[in-house]
Amino acid sequence: MKYLATKVWWEHLGKTLKYSLYVITHPLDGFWDLTREKRGSMAAANVIIALAVIIEVLRQTLTNFQFITVNMEYFNSIIVAMRILLPVGLWTVANWSLTTLMDGKGRMKEIYMSVCYALTPYVMINSVMIFLSQVITYEEGAIYWVLAGFAAVWTGILLLSAMMMVHDYSLIKTLLSSLLTVVGMGVMVFIFVIFFSLISDAFAYFVSLYKEIMFRLI
């Protein structure tokens, strides 16, 4: 029974991962069915975002130096991973927080899942770009940059389509809510920076106070 359950789980994961190829070519129908018809899964979403992180790390380390220069002495894969994970997390929380006030129908789980599925072109195209950078010359670099721009535009279109379908919004309302989401992300980052700055200052104060007390006692 355990083997059958595991087999069914892997088959479902494969099916929902494969569905991402339909989503990126039929975004409106794809994202509607992703959540309304339960054709997506959190497991597949997690796999896609994990692949996005891996591809970003590989892009930073394996892309030909003609197109990207990384000082490996200061390279930190955790920081690179945060460039993917933090925007996704901030967008999910900010969008959910705002759309609950704007009659949005999407739950946080659905927003996260849709954002992850929208990253599929980023994973696919950047995988090709890593290989491509090794076989083209600098003079042919326009191909590389066109692909990079295409990946960004395609992902952006998918993200807007996802928000439109998840929340059942019109295009204008989707654009407005997306703009407010970006503003909300900025506000969240500002609050986090202020909070950690205060914590850091408080910690430094207590450390200096402790040192002063110890100095007086000794």
XYZ file of N, CA, C and O in Angstrom:
872
model
N 0.826 -1.206 0.000
C 0.000 0.000 0.000
C 0.866 1.264 0.000
O 0.568 2.214 -0.701
N 1.934 1.236 0.795
C 2.818 2.404 0.850
C 3.485 2.636 -0.499
O 3.628 3.782 -0.950
N 3.880 1.523 -1.159
C 4.517 1.636 -2.477
C 3.540 2.234 -3.487
O 3.900 3.112 -4.280
N 2.273 1.771 -3.432
C 1.267 2.278 -4.365
C 0.994 3.760 -4.128
O 0.853 4.538 -5.072
N 0.936 4.148 -2.842
C 0.703 5.551 -2.510
C 1.851 6.420 -3.020
O 1.630 7.507 -3.572
N 3.066 5.915 -2.853
C 4.244 6.668 -3.327
C 4.233 6.775 -4.842
O 4.533 7.832 -5.410
N 3.878 5.684 -5.507
C 3.826 5.678 -6.967
C 2.782 6.661 -7.477
O 3.037 7.409 -8.433
N 1.627 6.672 -6.826
C 0.557 7.600 -7.224
C 1.023 9.039 -7.030
O 0.754 9.908 -7.870
N 1.741 9.304 -5.919
C 2.223 10.663 -5.637
C 3.195 11.127 -6.713
O 3.099 12.249 -7.195
N 4.123 10.247 -7.104
C 5.104 10.614 -8.132
C 4.431 10.811 -9.491
O 4.809 11.697 -10.263
N 3.427 9.986 -9.776
C 2.701 10.137 -11.039
C 1.950 11.465 -11.066
O 1.909 12.154 -12.097
N 1.353 11.831 -9.919
C 0.640 13.112 -9.835
C 1.607 14.272 -9.985
O 1.303 15.264 -10.667
N 2.791 14.153 -9.365
C 3.806 15.204 -9.491
C 4.226 15.378 -10.941
O 4.326 16.501 -11.445
N 4.471 14.252 -11.617
C 4.863 14.320 -13.024
C 3.780 14.948 -13.879
O 4.066 15.764 -14.773
N 2.523 14.608 -13.592
C 1.400 15.137 -14.371
C 1.249 16.644 -14.158
O 1.027 17.398 -15.115
N 1.380 17.098 -12.907
C 1.218 18.522 -12.620
C 2.434 19.326 -13.101
O 2.290 20.508 -13.445
N 3.607 18.708 -13.123
C 4.772 19.379 -13.696
C 4.617 19.537 -15.207
O 4.908 20.596 -15.773
N 4.144 18.496 -15.848
C 3.928 18.538 -17.289
C 2.888 19.590 -17.645
O 2.958 20.225 -18.710
N 1.932 19.810 -16.744
C 0.879 20.786 -17.000
C 1.446 22.202 -17.128
O 0.831 23.060 -17.755
N 2.629 22.448 -16.533
C 3.237 23.769 -16.629
C 3.519 24.144 -18.084
O 3.501 25.329 -18.442
N 3.762 23.145 -18.937
C 4.003 23.416 -20.359
C 2.730 23.903 -21.039
O 2.781 24.716 -21.971
N 1.586 23.424 -20.577
C 0.313 23.908 -21.114
C 0.034 25.324 -20.609
O -0.448 26.181 -21.363
N 0.353 25.558 -19.335
C 0.099 26.869 -18.729
C 0.839 27.971 -19.468
O 0.272 29.046 -19.730
N 2.106 27.740 -19.826
C 2.904 28.817 -20.431
C 2.516 29.084 -21.883
O 2.876 30.129 -22.433
N 1.786 28.166 -22.507
C 1.334 28.382 -23.884
C -0.142 28.750 -23.969
O -0.587 29.292 -24.986
N -0.888 28.459 -22.913
C -2.305 28.839 -22.836
C -2.552 29.453 -21.455
O -3.228 28.858 -20.601
N -1.967 30.642 -21.200
C -1.967 31.186 -19.834
C -3.336 31.414 -19.215
O -3.529 31.115 -18.036
N -4.284 31.938 -19.976
C -5.588 32.249 -19.381
C -6.327 30.977 -18.979
O -6.750 30.827 -17.826
N -6.476 30.056 -19.919
C -7.119 28.788 -19.590
C -6.282 27.994 -18.596
O -6.808 27.348 -17.682
N -4.965 28.039 -18.790
C -4.069 27.252 -17.947
C -4.124 27.647 -16.487
O -4.259 26.784 -15.610
N -4.049 28.942 -16.214
C -4.063 29.384 -14.822
C -5.448 29.242 -14.199
O -5.563 29.049 -12.985
N -6.487 29.366 -15.009
C -7.844 29.143 -14.478
C -7.990 27.695 -14.016
O -8.440 27.427 -12.903
N -7.593 26.754 -14.875
C -7.706 25.346 -14.522
C -6.702 24.945 -13.445
O -6.933 23.991 -12.692
N -5.590 25.670 -13.387
C -4.558 25.357 -12.396
C -5.125 25.375 -10.986
O -4.824 24.494 -10.166
N -5.952 26.381 -10.716
C -6.514 26.518 -9.379
C -7.960 26.026 -9.300
O -8.330 25.324 -8.359
N -8.780 26.386 -10.284
C -10.206 26.029 -10.212
C -10.430 24.533 -10.429
O -11.287 23.927 -9.785
N -9.671 23.950 -11.344
C -9.833 22.527 -11.645
C -8.784 21.671 -10.944
O -8.687 20.461 -11.203
N -7.969 22.289 -10.095
C -6.945 21.579 -9.303
C -5.964 20.798 -10.175
O -5.552 19.688 -9.829
N -5.558 21.402 -11.293
C -4.628 20.709 -12.184
C -3.169 21.012 -11.856
O -2.263 20.495 -12.506
N -2.967 21.867 -10.863
C -1.617 22.130 -10.382
C -1.433 21.522 -9.005
O -2.373 20.997 -8.407
N -0.221 21.587 -8.490
C 0.053 21.061 -7.155
C 1.152 21.879 -6.500
O 2.007 22.457 -7.177
N 1.127 21.914 -5.181
C 2.167 22.613 -4.441
C 3.520 21.935 -4.641
O 4.553 22.609 -4.682
N 3.491 20.617 -4.760
C 4.750 19.884 -4.965
C 5.407 20.314 -6.266
O 6.619 20.562 -6.317
N 4.619 20.412 -7.338
C 5.158 20.845 -8.631
C 5.641 22.287 -8.553
O 6.689 22.636 -9.116
N 4.893 23.141 -7.850
C 5.301 24.536 -7.689
C 6.646 24.624 -6.971
O 7.524 25.399 -7.365
N 6.813 23.804 -5.927
C 8.074 23.798 -5.188
C 9.229 23.293 -6.053
O 10.354 23.794 -5.949
N 8.951 22.322 -6.897
C 9.988 21.803 -7.810
C 10.409 22.895 -8.793
O 11.608 23.088 -9.056
N 9.428 23.610 -9.331
C 9.737 24.664 -10.310
C 10.577 25.762 -9.685
O 11.572 26.214 -10.272
N 10.222 26.202 -8.477
C 10.993 27.280 -7.862
C 12.381 26.786 -7.449
O 13.361 27.534 -7.500
N 12.467 25.496 -7.070
C 13.784 24.923 -6.756
C 14.653 24.874 -8.009
O 15.851 25.187 -7.963
N 14.044 24.512 -9.141
C 14.774 24.512 -10.409
C 15.204 25.921 -10.796
O 16.304 26.127 -11.324
N 14.341 26.904 -10.526
C 14.683 28.298 -10.825
C 15.904 28.738 -10.028
O 16.796 29.423 -10.547
N 15.973 28.331 -8.764
C 17.120 28.664 -7.918
C 18.380 27.980 -8.447
O 19.440 28.610 -8.574
N 18.268 26.701 -8.789
C 19.418 25.954 -9.299
C 19.926 26.553 -10.601
O 21.135 26.739 -10.805
N 19.000 26.875 -11.499
C 19.382 27.463 -12.788
C 20.049 28.818 -12.599
O 21.018 29.153 -13.298
N 19.558 29.607 -11.641
C 20.162 30.915 -11.392
C 21.597 30.756 -10.870
O 22.498 31.498 -11.280
N 21.801 29.786 -9.988
C 23.160 29.526 -9.486
C 24.063 29.064 -10.621
O 25.204 29.533 -10.768
N 23.558 28.160 -11.467
C 24.342 27.671 -12.604
C 24.606 28.788 -13.606
O 25.685 28.859 -14.206
N 23.623 29.657 -13.796
C 23.804 30.785 -14.727
C 24.925 31.699 -14.258
O 25.737 32.174 -15.059
N 24.975 31.925 -12.950
C 26.004 32.796 -12.403
C 27.398 32.175 -12.489
O 28.406 32.880 -12.589
N 27.455 30.855 -12.434
C 28.759 30.181 -12.357
C 29.239 29.597 -13.681
O 30.454 29.458 -13.892
N 28.317 29.240 -14.580
C 28.710 28.535 -15.800
C 28.593 29.377 -17.072
O 29.136 28.981 -18.109
N 27.900 30.508 -17.009
C 27.774 31.353 -18.199
C 29.141 31.892 -18.608
O 29.945 32.284 -17.756
N 29.389 31.916 -19.911
C 30.656 32.424 -20.435
C 30.921 33.841 -19.937
O 30.016 34.671 -19.887
N 32.176 34.115 -19.567
C 32.541 35.404 -18.989
C 32.282 36.573 -19.942
O 32.261 37.731 -19.520
N 32.077 36.288 -21.239
C 31.769 37.359 -22.188
C 30.418 38.012 -21.904
O 30.182 39.167 -22.269
N 29.529 37.260 -21.271
C 28.163 37.741 -21.064
C 27.841 38.041 -19.605
O 26.894 38.775 -19.324
N 28.580 37.456 -18.697
C 28.351 37.733 -17.282
C 29.663 37.535 -16.531
O 30.390 36.566 -16.782
N 29.967 38.480 -15.657
C 31.201 38.408 -14.882
C 30.853 38.323 -13.408
O 30.172 39.201 -12.870
N 31.303 37.266 -12.773
C 31.032 37.053 -11.357
C 32.362 36.842 -10.641
O 33.172 36.014 -11.069
N 32.579 37.586 -9.592
C 33.773 37.397 -8.770
C 33.532 36.209 -7.848
O 32.829 36.322 -6.844
N 34.107 35.071 -8.199
C 33.848 33.841 -7.458
C 34.372 33.907 -6.026
O 33.947 33.129 -5.177
N 35.289 34.837 -5.774
C 35.817 34.984 -4.411
C 34.713 35.431 -3.450
O 34.737 35.089 -2.263
N 33.752 36.192 -3.979
C 32.665 36.705 -3.148
C 31.323 36.061 -3.496
O 30.279 36.505 -3.005
N 31.352 35.046 -4.320
C 30.100 34.399 -4.732
C 29.477 33.651 -3.558
O 30.154 32.915 -2.841
N 28.186 33.842 -3.377
C 27.456 33.178 -2.299
C 26.149 32.638 -2.870
O 25.273 33.409 -3.256
N 26.035 31.323 -2.924
C 24.853 30.710 -3.536
C 23.581 31.015 -2.750
O 22.483 31.058 -3.318
N 23.713 31.247 -1.440
C 22.533 31.568 -0.627
C 21.960 32.923 -1.040
O 20.748 33.090 -1.177
N 22.850 33.896 -1.257
C 22.398 35.215 -1.693
C 21.737 35.124 -3.064
O 20.705 35.751 -3.325
N 22.326 34.312 -3.950
C 21.746 34.113 -5.284
C 20.359 33.494 -5.175
O 19.424 33.896 -5.856
N 20.226 32.499 -4.287
C 18.926 31.852 -4.094
C 17.892 32.841 -3.575
O 16.724 32.812 -3.982
N 18.328 33.740 -2.689
C 17.407 34.737 -2.130
C 16.879 35.685 -3.190
O 15.805 36.263 -3.042
N 17.634 35.868 -4.287
C 17.165 36.737 -5.368
C 15.931 36.156 -6.059
O 15.174 36.890 -6.702
N 15.754 34.863 -5.927
C 14.557 34.214 -6.472
C 13.499 34.058 -5.389
O 12.329 34.412 -5.581
N 13.898 33.549 -4.239
C 12.944 33.198 -3.195
C 12.292 34.417 -2.544
O 11.081 34.419 -2.300
N 13.079 35.456 -2.280
C 12.517 36.633 -1.613
C 11.462 37.348 -2.462
O 10.372 37.652 -1.954
N 11.733 37.635 -3.754
C 10.679 38.274 -4.559
C 9.406 37.442 -4.639
O 8.300 37.989 -4.581
N 9.553 36.118 -4.767
C 8.373 35.249 -4.831
C 7.594 35.311 -3.517
O 6.366 35.457 -3.507
N 8.313 35.216 -2.401
C 7.657 35.270 -1.093
C 7.007 36.621 -0.831
O 5.863 36.684 -0.360
N 7.721 37.697 -1.147
C 7.179 39.037 -0.929
C 5.966 39.295 -1.819
O 4.970 39.874 -1.376
N 6.063 38.868 -3.087
C 4.921 39.057 -3.996
C 3.696 38.298 -3.484
O 2.583 38.837 -3.473
N 3.903 37.069 -3.043
C 2.792 36.244 -2.564
C 2.088 36.900 -1.381
O 0.861 37.033 -1.360
N 2.868 37.321 -0.397
C 2.289 37.920 0.808
C 1.653 39.275 0.504
O 0.522 39.561 0.932
N 2.375 40.127 -0.241
C 1.858 41.466 -0.549
C 0.606 41.392 -1.408
O -0.373 42.114 -1.170
N 0.627 40.517 -2.421
C -0.534 40.410 -3.301
C -1.742 39.870 -2.557
O -2.862 40.375 -2.732
N -1.540 38.857 -1.730
C -2.650 38.305 -0.953
C -3.217 39.356 0.002
O -4.433 39.497 0.136
N -2.319 40.108 0.657
C -2.752 41.118 1.620
C -3.596 42.196 0.950
O -4.603 42.648 1.500
N -3.196 42.616 -0.252
C -3.910 43.686 -0.947
C -5.195 43.198 -1.604
O -6.231 43.872 -1.549
N -5.129 42.032 -2.230
C -6.302 41.555 -2.974
C -7.438 41.119 -2.057
O -8.595 41.082 -2.487
N -7.137 40.791 -0.810
C -8.226 40.499 0.125
C -9.070 41.743 0.381
O -10.241 41.638 0.762
N -8.468 42.920 0.161
C -9.198 44.180 0.321
C -9.820 44.645 -0.992
O -10.546 45.641 -1.009
N -9.500 43.930 -2.082
C -9.984 44.331 -3.405
C -10.844 43.236 -4.037
O -10.899 43.097 -5.241
N -11.510 42.463 -3.195
C -12.424 41.401 -3.648
C -11.712 40.332 -4.470
O -12.309 39.718 -5.367
N -10.427 40.100 -4.189
C -9.696 39.033 -4.870
C -10.143 37.668 -4.381
O -10.401 37.484 -3.187
N -10.208 36.717 -5.281
C -10.705 35.390 -4.921
C -9.589 34.391 -4.635
O -9.853 33.268 -4.213
N -8.340 34.785 -4.896
C -7.238 33.858 -4.735
C -6.778 33.734 -3.290
O -6.711 34.719 -2.556
N -6.478 32.510 -2.888
C -5.882 32.275 -1.579
C -4.363 32.367 -1.703
O -3.818 32.317 -2.800
N -3.676 32.482 -0.585
C -2.223 32.617 -0.607
C -1.570 31.414 -1.286
O -0.620 31.565 -2.057
N -2.084 30.234 -1.018
C -1.559 29.017 -1.631
C -1.671 29.082 -3.147
O -0.730 28.722 -3.875
N -2.807 29.547 -3.646
C -3.027 29.629 -5.086
C -2.142 30.692 -5.735
O -1.659 30.508 -6.853
N -1.946 31.805 -5.028
C -1.079 32.857 -5.550
C 0.352 32.343 -5.669
O 1.010 32.514 -6.700
N 0.830 31.690 -4.614
C 2.189 31.139 -4.624
C 2.368 30.123 -5.745
O 3.339 30.152 -6.494
N 1.405 29.234 -5.878
C 1.478 28.198 -6.905
C 1.526 28.817 -8.300
O 2.330 28.407 -9.155
N 0.685 29.820 -8.533
C 0.632 30.462 -9.842
C 1.927 31.196 -10.161
O 2.415 31.152 -11.296
N 2.497 31.885 -9.160
C 3.769 32.582 -9.364
C 4.869 31.595 -9.736
O 5.676 31.848 -10.641
N 4.899 30.461 -9.051
C 5.918 29.436 -9.345
C 5.749 28.884 -10.760
O 6.743 28.728 -11.492
N 4.516 28.607 -11.164
C 4.277 28.101 -12.518
C 4.662 29.144 -13.568
O 5.100 28.801 -14.663
N 4.514 30.421 -13.213
C 4.877 31.485 -14.158
C 6.384 31.565 -14.379
O 6.838 32.178 -15.352
N 7.174 30.942 -13.500
C 8.629 30.939 -13.638
C 9.130 29.886 -14.625
O 10.334 29.822 -14.888
N 8.236 29.076 -15.168
C 8.640 27.994 -16.073
C 9.468 28.479 -17.261
O 10.512 27.891 -17.570
N 9.067 29.569 -17.960
C 9.909 30.043 -19.069
C 11.296 30.473 -18.612
O 12.273 30.305 -19.350
N 11.383 31.045 -17.421
C 12.684 31.452 -16.884
C 13.602 30.238 -16.758
O 14.774 30.296 -17.137
N 13.065 29.156 -16.234
C 13.861 27.925 -16.070
C 14.276 27.367 -17.422
O 15.454 27.044 -17.642
N 13.333 27.277 -18.346
C 13.615 26.670 -19.644
C 14.597 27.491 -20.468
O 15.598 26.966 -20.984
N 14.327 28.793 -20.590
C 15.142 29.634 -21.472
C 16.531 29.855 -20.892
O 17.529 29.839 -21.623
N 16.635 30.055 -19.593
C 17.952 30.253 -18.992
C 18.800 28.995 -19.051
O 20.035 29.082 -19.105
N 18.165 27.828 -19.049
C 18.915 26.584 -19.235
C 19.573 26.571 -20.602
O 20.748 26.191 -20.746
N 18.828 26.998 -21.618
C 19.363 27.077 -22.984
C 20.456 28.140 -23.067
O 21.487 27.944 -23.723
N 20.255 29.269 -22.385
C 21.211 30.370 -22.451
C 22.567 29.989 -21.865
O 23.605 30.457 -22.344
N 22.573 29.166 -20.826
C 23.842 28.727 -20.234
C 24.663 27.974 -21.270
O 25.867 28.228 -21.444
N 24.009 27.061 -21.972
C 24.696 26.300 -23.025
C 25.069 27.206 -24.193
O 26.184 27.134 -24.726
N 24.138 28.080 -24.574
C 24.352 28.952 -25.727
C 25.554 29.869 -25.519
O 26.302 30.152 -26.465
N 25.748 30.329 -24.297
C 26.849 31.257 -24.022
C 28.215 30.630 -24.272
O 29.207 31.340 -24.453
N 28.251 29.301 -24.285
C 29.523 28.603 -24.486
C 29.859 28.395 -25.962
O 31.007 28.074 -26.292
N 28.884 28.579 -26.845
C 29.106 28.248 -28.255
C 28.978 29.447 -29.189
O 29.233 29.321 -30.385
N 28.590 30.604 -28.663
C 28.497 31.788 -29.520
C 29.592 32.781 -29.144
O 30.110 32.758 -28.016
N 29.928 33.653 -30.072
C 30.950 34.662 -29.828
C 30.310 35.934 -29.271
O 29.077 36.072 -29.266
N 31.154 36.867 -28.847
C 30.650 38.117 -28.295
C 29.869 38.903 -29.350
O 28.881 39.558 -29.039
N 30.315 38.820 -30.616
C 29.634 39.513 -31.712
C 28.231 38.961 -31.936
O 27.349 39.643 -32.442
N 28.033 37.690 -31.585
C 26.719 37.063 -31.735
C 25.900 37.169 -30.446
O 24.854 36.545 -30.318
N 26.370 37.980 -29.521
C 25.730 38.086 -28.208
C 24.320 38.627 -28.238
O 23.582 38.476 -27.261
N 23.925 39.261 -29.349
C 22.552 39.778 -29.449
C 21.540 38.654 -29.249
O 20.469 38.867 -28.668
N 21.890 37.457 -29.724
C 20.990 36.305 -29.559
C 20.773 36.024 -28.074
O 19.647 35.779 -27.631
N 21.854 36.088 -27.322
C 21.809 35.826 -25.880
C 20.909 36.840 -25.183
O 20.033 36.473 -24.393
N 21.115 38.127 -25.495
C 20.355 39.169 -24.805
C 18.895 39.200 -25.242
O 18.013 39.539 -24.445
N 18.630 38.839 -26.496
C 17.240 38.745 -26.950
C 16.512 37.642 -26.182
O 15.369 37.814 -25.743
N 17.185 36.516 -26.002
C 16.590 35.416 -25.237
C 16.345 35.821 -23.790
O 15.308 35.485 -23.206
N 17.304 36.551 -23.204
C 17.149 37.003 -21.823
C 15.940 37.930 -21.694
O 15.138 37.802 -20.759
N 15.795 38.857 -22.643
C 14.648 39.763 -22.630
C 13.342 39.033 -22.859
O 12.329 39.327 -22.214
N 13.368 38.054 -23.774
C 12.177 37.270 -24.071
C 11.718 36.486 -22.850
O 10.515 36.417 -22.552
N 12.670 35.915 -22.115
C 12.340 35.161 -20.900
C 11.681 36.073 -19.867
O 10.695 35.688 -19.223
N 12.214 37.295 -19.715
C 11.659 38.232 -18.741
C 10.245 38.673 -19.136
O 9.338 38.711 -18.295
N 10.059 38.979 -20.422
C 8.737 39.427 -20.894
C 7.719 38.306 -20.784
O 6.584 38.529 -20.315
N 8.096 37.114 -21.199
C 7.184 35.962 -21.140
C 6.765 35.684 -19.697
O 5.584 35.472 -19.402
N 7.732 35.706 -18.792
C 7.429 35.474 -17.376
C 6.513 36.559 -16.841
O 5.574 36.278 -16.082
N 6.758 37.821 -17.234
C 5.906 38.924 -16.792
C 4.476 38.774 -17.276
O 3.524 39.011 -16.512
N 4.309 38.392 -18.533
C 2.965 38.181 -19.093
C 2.249 37.051 -18.355
O 1.056 37.152 -18.032
N 2.979 35.983 -18.079
C 2.389 34.861 -17.347
C 1.979 35.270 -15.939
O 0.932 34.843 -15.441
N 2.799 36.100 -15.299
C 2.479 36.542 -13.937
C 1.200 37.367 -13.925
O 0.330 37.170 -13.061
N 1.058 38.269 -14.889
C -0.166 39.069 -14.973
C -1.374 38.184 -15.280
O -2.458 38.364 -14.702
N -1.186 37.229 -16.187
C -2.280 36.301 -16.520
C -2.678 35.490 -15.300
O -3.873 35.251 -15.057
N -1.683 35.080 -14.524
C -1.953 34.290 -13.324
C -2.786 35.081 -12.327
O -3.780 34.583 -11.787
N -2.403 36.338 -12.090
C -3.137 37.162 -11.134
C -4.560 37.445 -11.627
O -5.508 37.508 -10.839
N -4.703 37.617 -12.939
C -6.021 37.870 -13.509
C -6.958 36.688 -13.287
O -8.117 36.847 -12.881
N -6.455 35.494 -13.527
C -7.286 34.299 -13.411
C -7.501 33.883 -11.964
O -8.603 33.479 -11.576
N -6.460 33.984 -11.147
C -6.570 33.569 -9.745
C -7.587 34.432 -8.998
O -8.394 33.925 -8.209
N -7.550 35.736 -9.256
C -8.448 36.646 -8.534
C -9.719 36.969 -9.309
O -10.587 37.673 -8.783
N -9.818 36.466 -10.559
C -10.974 36.735 -11.409
C -11.138 38.246 -11.607
O -12.225 38.808 -11.424
N -10.027 38.902 -11.997
C -10.000 40.342 -12.230
C -10.063 40.661 -13.715
O -9.733 39.826 -14.558
N -10.395 41.908 -14.010
C -10.232 42.426 -15.367
C -8.763 42.804 -15.553
O -7.995 42.846 -14.584
N -8.368 43.102 -16.789
C -6.978 43.453 -17.058
C -6.581 44.723 -16.309
O -5.494 44.785 -15.715
N -7.452 45.729 -16.307
C -7.143 46.997 -15.636
C -6.967 46.782 -14.138
O -6.012 47.291 -13.525
N -7.861 46.013 -13.553
C -7.775 45.760 -12.113
C -6.544 44.922 -11.787
O -5.931 45.085 -10.723
N -6.181 44.019 -12.697
C -4.967 43.212 -12.502
C -3.729 44.089 -12.507
O -2.841 43.945 -11.659
N -3.669 45.014 -13.481
C -2.525 45.923 -13.555
C -2.457 46.810 -12.310
O -1.365 47.034 -11.762
N -3.597 47.292 -11.853
C -3.632 48.138 -10.659
C -3.179 47.359 -9.424
O -2.354 47.841 -8.641
N -3.718 46.157 -9.265
C -3.360 45.358 -8.091
C -1.887 44.943 -8.138
O -1.222 44.866 -7.097
N -1.368 44.696 -9.342
C 0.051 44.334 -9.478
C 0.947 45.513 -9.112
O 1.978 45.341 -8.442
N 0.551 46.706 -9.549
C 1.311 47.906 -9.199
C 1.306 48.129 -7.691
O 2.347 48.415 -7.082
N 0.143 47.967 -7.081
C 0.041 48.111 -5.633
C 0.828 47.021 -4.907
O 1.377 47.254 -3.822
N 0.890 45.843 -5.519
C 1.670 44.753 -4.930
C 3.153 45.112 -4.893
O 3.834 44.867 -3.894
N 3.646 45.691 -5.989
C 5.051 46.119 -6.033
C 5.315 47.169 -4.960
O 6.332 47.122 -4.262
N 4.379 48.108 -4.809
C 4.514 49.128 -3.756
C 4.498 48.464 -2.384
O 5.302 48.806 -1.500
N 3.594 47.502 -2.218
C 3.524 46.775 -0.951
C 4.804 46.020 -0.645
O 5.245 45.965 0.513
N 5.421 45.440 -1.676
C 6.699 44.753 -1.489
C 7.765 45.729 -0.995
O 8.552 45.407 -0.097
N 7.769 46.926 -1.586
C 8.725 47.942 -1.161
C 8.514 48.351 0.288
O 9.474 48.519 1.049
N 7.236 48.501 0.680
C 6.918 48.864 2.060
C 7.365 47.764 3.017
O 7.932 48.045 4.088
N 7.138 46.498 2.636
C 7.540 45.378 3.486
C 9.050 45.345 3.671
O 9.552 45.141 4.784
N 9.777 45.557 2.580
C 11.242 45.576 2.667
C 11.699 46.715 3.576
O 12.596 46.534 4.411
N 11.077 47.890 3.423
C 11.433 49.044 4.256
C 11.198 48.747 5.733
O 12.047 49.053 6.583
N 10.054 48.130 6.043
C 9.737 47.796 7.440
C 10.740 46.783 7.989
O 11.212 46.912 9.129
N 11.084 45.762 7.173
C 12.057 44.764 7.617
C 13.416 45.401 7.890
O 14.074 45.086 8.878
N 13.824 46.312 7.005
C 15.120 46.979 7.179
C 15.124 47.804 8.462
O 16.079 47.758 9.248
N 14.036 48.569 8.693
C 13.946 49.372 9.913
C 13.942 48.477 11.141
O 14.629 48.755 12.145
N 13.187 47.380 11.071
C 13.086 46.466 12.214
C 14.446 45.870 12.560
O 14.866 45.892 13.725
N 15.139 45.337 11.559
C 16.435 44.716 11.824
C 17.481 45.750 12.214
O 18.415 45.443 12.962
N 17.328 46.982 11.725
C 18.234 48.045 12.131
C 18.058 48.354 13.612
O 19.041 48.526 14.349
N 16.795 48.418 14.065
C 16.524 48.658 15.475
C 17.032 47.513 16.341
O 17.609 47.738 17.420
N 16.813 46.283 15.876
C 17.291 45.117 16.622
C 18.806 45.138 16.731
O 19.390 44.872 17.788
N 19.468 45.485 15.620
C 20.926 45.546 15.607
C 21.442 46.622 16.557
O 22.402 46.402 17.310
N 20.785 47.791 16.539
C 21.198 48.880 17.426
C 20.980 48.495 18.891
O 21.832 48.804 19.761
N 19.844 47.836 19.161
C 19.563 47.421 20.539
C 20.583 46.382 21.007
O 21.070 46.438 22.143
N 20.920 45.439 20.134
C 21.904 44.416 20.478
C 23.264 45.055 20.752
O 23.948 44.710 21.733
N 23.659 46.000 19.894
C 24.946 46.685 20.081
C 24.954 47.474 21.391
O 25.990 47.516 22.086
N 23.810 48.072 21.745
C 23.725 48.826 22.998
C 23.922 47.923 24.206
O 24.685 48.247 25.128
N 23.236 46.778 24.218
C 23.343 45.868 25.359
C 24.738 45.244 25.447
O 25.242 44.993 26.541
N 25.358 44.990 24.309
C 26.727 44.469 24.318
C 27.681 45.483 24.925
O 28.529 45.152 25.764
N 27.551 46.748 24.485
C 28.421 47.799 25.030
C 28.141 48.019 26.518
O 29.064 48.277 27.298
N 26.846 47.913 26.916
C 26.498 48.053 28.333
C 27.112 46.934 29.158
O 27.657 47.170 30.254
N 27.055 45.720 28.631
C 27.642 44.564 29.326
C 29.153 44.747 29.487
O 29.709 44.495 30.572
N 29.797 45.193 28.434
C 31.244 45.400 28.490
C 31.596 46.486 29.506
O 32.590 46.368 30.243
N 30.785 47.535 29.556
C 31.032 48.621 30.504
C 30.881 48.133 31.940
O 31.692 48.465 32.825
N 29.830 47.333 32.194
C 29.599 46.785 33.537
C 30.749 45.877 33.944
O 31.269 45.960 35.079
N 31.162 44.986 33.030
C 32.270 44.076 33.325
C 33.554 44.852 33.589
O 34.355 44.489 34.459
N 33.761 45.937 32.816
C 34.957 46.755 32.997
C 34.944 47.409 34.402
O 35.972 47.472 35.080
N 33.754 47.886 34.838
C 33.653 48.519 36.137
C 33.870 47.512 37.261
O 34.510 47.832 38.294
N 33.352 46.304 37.063
C 33.483 45.284 38.112
C 34.927 44.807 38.240
O 35.418 44.524 39.346
N 35.603 44.693 37.108
C 36.989 44.215 37.125
C 37.933 45.327 37.593
O 38.822 45.111 38.395
